[in-house]
Short mmCIF file of C-alpha atoms in Angstrom, two decimals:
data_model
loop_
_atom_site.label_atom_id
_atom_site.label_comp_id
_atom_site.label_asym_id
_atom_site.label_seq_id
_atom_site.Cartn_x
_atom_site.Cartn_y
_atom_site.Cartn_z
CA MET A 1029 21.67 1.83 1.74
CA PRO A 1030 22.29 3.19 5.26
CA GLU A 1031 19.97 6.14 4.61
CA GLU A 1032 17.03 3.71 4.21
CA THR A 1033 17.88 1.21 6.92
CA VAL A 1034 18.29 3.76 9.71
CA TRP A 1035 14.51 4.29 9.60
CA TYR A 1036 13.98 0.72 10.80
CA LYS A 1037 16.40 1.26 13.68
CA TYR A 1038 14.08 3.86 15.14
CA ARG A 1039 10.97 1.76 14.45
CA LEU A 1040 12.23 -1.50 15.95
CA PHE A 1041 13.53 -0.07 19.22
CA GLY A 1042 12.30 2.46 21.74
CA GLU A 1043 8.61 3.36 21.96
CA TRP A 1044 7.86 2.00 18.50
CA GLN A 1045 8.99 -1.50 19.51
CA TRP A 1046 5.55 -2.53 20.80
CA VAL A 1047 3.96 -1.40 17.54
CA SER A 1048 6.47 -3.45 15.54
CA ILE A 1049 5.83 -6.56 17.64
CA ALA A 1050 2.06 -6.06 17.47
CA MET A 1051 2.30 -5.81 13.69
CA LEU A 1052 4.31 -9.01 13.42
CA VAL A 1053 1.96 -10.97 15.66
CA GLY A 1054 -1.36 -9.39 14.75
CA PHE A 1055 -0.92 -8.77 11.05
CA TRP A 1056 0.70 -12.05 10.15
CA ALA A 1057 1.17 -14.73 12.84
CA PHE A 1058 -2.25 -14.70 14.56
CA PRO A 1059 -4.37 -14.75 11.36
CA PHE A 1060 -2.02 -17.27 9.72
CA VAL A 1061 -2.31 -19.77 12.56
CA PHE A 1062 -6.07 -19.49 12.98
CA LEU A 1063 -6.93 -19.47 9.29
CA LEU A 1064 -5.01 -22.69 8.67
CA SER A 1065 -7.89 -24.85 9.89
CA ARG A 1066 -11.01 -25.38 7.81
CA TRP A 1067 -13.59 -24.57 10.47
CA THR A 1068 -12.48 -20.95 10.87
CA LYS A 1069 -12.87 -20.40 7.14
CA ARG A 1070 -16.31 -22.02 7.01
CA ILE A 1071 -17.89 -20.04 9.85
CA VAL A 1072 -18.97 -16.61 8.63
CA PRO A 1073 -18.60 -14.77 11.99
CA SER A 1074 -14.99 -15.91 12.29
CA LEU A 1075 -14.25 -14.65 8.77
CA VAL A 1076 -15.92 -11.34 9.60
CA PHE A 1077 -13.81 -11.12 12.75
CA PHE A 1078 -10.59 -11.76 10.81
CA ALA A 1079 -11.60 -9.30 8.07
CA VAL A 1080 -12.09 -6.54 10.65
CA TRP A 1081 -8.91 -7.67 12.42
CA GLN A 1082 -6.92 -7.33 9.19
CA LEU A 1083 -8.41 -3.90 8.46
CA VAL A 1084 -7.37 -2.67 11.92
CA PHE A 1085 -3.85 -4.00 11.51
CA HIS A 1086 -3.65 -2.64 7.98
CA TRP A 1087 -4.40 0.80 9.45
CA LEU A 1088 -1.72 0.19 12.09
CA ASP A 1089 0.73 -0.77 9.33
CA LEU A 1090 0.01 2.46 7.44
CA TYR A 1091 0.34 4.43 10.67
CA TRP A 1092 3.66 2.70 11.39
CA ASN A 1093 4.97 3.55 7.91
CA VAL A 1094 3.70 7.12 7.58
CA MET A 1095 3.77 8.82 10.97
CA PRO A 1096 6.90 10.70 11.96
CA SER A 1097 8.57 9.48 15.11
CA TYR A 1098 10.29 12.64 16.20
CA ASP A 1099 9.25 16.21 16.83
CA TRP A 1100 11.04 18.98 14.99
CA LEU A 1101 12.70 20.88 17.79
CA SER A 1102 14.82 23.97 17.78
CA SER A 1103 17.64 23.56 20.25
CA ALA A 1104 20.59 25.72 21.11
CA GLN A 1105 23.97 24.06 20.72
CA GLU A 1106 27.14 26.07 21.25
CA GLY A 1107 25.24 29.33 20.93
CA HIS A 1108 23.60 28.43 17.58
CA GLN A 1109 20.00 27.47 16.91
CA VAL A 1110 19.95 23.93 15.50
CA LEU A 1111 16.85 22.34 14.02
CA THR A 1112 16.63 18.67 14.93
CA GLY A 1113 14.21 16.34 13.23
CA PRO A 1114 13.53 12.82 12.01
CA LEU A 1115 16.30 10.23 12.13
CA THR A 1116 18.44 12.36 14.41
CA GLY A 1117 19.15 12.09 18.09
CA SER A 1118 18.97 9.08 20.35
CA ILE A 1119 16.41 6.32 19.99
CA LEU A 1120 14.77 7.31 23.27
CA ASP A 1121 13.83 10.71 21.81
CA HIS A 1122 11.65 9.03 19.16
CA HIS A 1123 8.10 8.41 20.30
CA VAL A 1124 4.76 7.15 19.09
CA GLY A 1125 2.84 10.31 18.30
CA PHE A 1126 -0.77 9.16 18.66
CA SER A 1127 -3.17 12.05 19.20
CA LEU A 1128 -6.85 12.89 19.23
CA LEU A 1129 -6.54 14.14 15.65
CA ASP A 1130 -5.87 10.58 14.48
CA LEU A 1131 -9.25 9.47 15.84
CA THR A 1132 -11.14 12.47 14.48
CA VAL A 1133 -9.79 11.83 10.99
CA TRP A 1134 -11.18 8.28 11.17
CA PHE A 1135 -14.55 9.51 12.42
CA GLY A 1136 -14.63 12.04 9.59
CA LEU A 1137 -13.83 9.39 6.96
CA ILE A 1138 -16.46 7.04 8.37
CA GLY A 1139 -18.96 9.93 8.32
CA VAL A 1140 -18.20 10.65 4.65
CA LEU A 1141 -18.59 6.94 3.86
CA LEU A 1142 -21.94 6.70 5.67
CA PHE A 1143 -23.14 9.87 3.94
CA GLY A 1144 -22.26 8.41 0.54
CA ILE A 1145 -23.97 5.11 1.34
CA GLY A 1146 -27.08 6.91 2.59
CA ARG A 1147 -27.20 9.10 -0.49
CA ASN A 1148 -26.93 6.10 -2.81
CA LEU A 1149 -29.66 4.23 -0.93
CA ARG A 1150 -32.19 6.99 -1.73
CA GLY A 1151 -32.50 5.75 -5.30
CA ASN A 1152 -34.31 2.64 -6.49
CA LEU A 1153 -32.34 -0.54 -7.02
CA ILE A 1154 -34.64 -1.50 -9.89
CA PRO A 1155 -35.05 1.08 -12.69
CA ILE A 1156 -38.82 1.56 -12.49
CA LYS A 1157 -39.13 3.84 -15.56
CA ASP A 1158 -37.14 1.54 -17.83
CA PRO A 1159 -39.28 0.62 -20.88
CA THR A 1160 -37.68 -2.85 -21.08
CA LEU A 1161 -38.12 -3.68 -17.39
CA GLY A 1162 -40.66 -6.43 -18.08
CA LEU A 1163 -38.33 -8.14 -20.55
CA SER A 1164 -35.42 -7.86 -18.14
CA LEU A 1165 -37.35 -9.43 -15.27
CA ALA A 1166 -38.62 -12.27 -17.49
CA HIS A 1167 -35.11 -13.13 -18.76
CA GLU A 1168 -33.66 -16.51 -17.73
CA ASN A 1169 -30.12 -17.74 -18.19
CA LEU A 1170 -29.87 -21.24 -19.57
#
């Protein structure tokens, strides 16, 4: 079990500590407290806010789980080249590696989504050339 739990040591201390605290508060505590009352669940803008809030923190959770916290470095120790990597070294060597590439990936995914939505909106929502369109529009559920 130590090979799995050492990962959390590097995530809960050092530069990743603020991400861990933000996840605890923002992903669970803040929505839990505010969604306990009825009025926040009955007002649509508050539900939209919490839906977007949860999506942002879900992305942060995935980022927290997936991103490496240490650069692979080649260092010389006792005259030999040693490759150091994840889960090695002191906690202070592990850092949050947020870069511009992380934002561009999101913009690219949003662009692909908007392209797909735009392409699907070109077609008709009602099948105009359907021979049974009149019967379908006249149908009533009892």
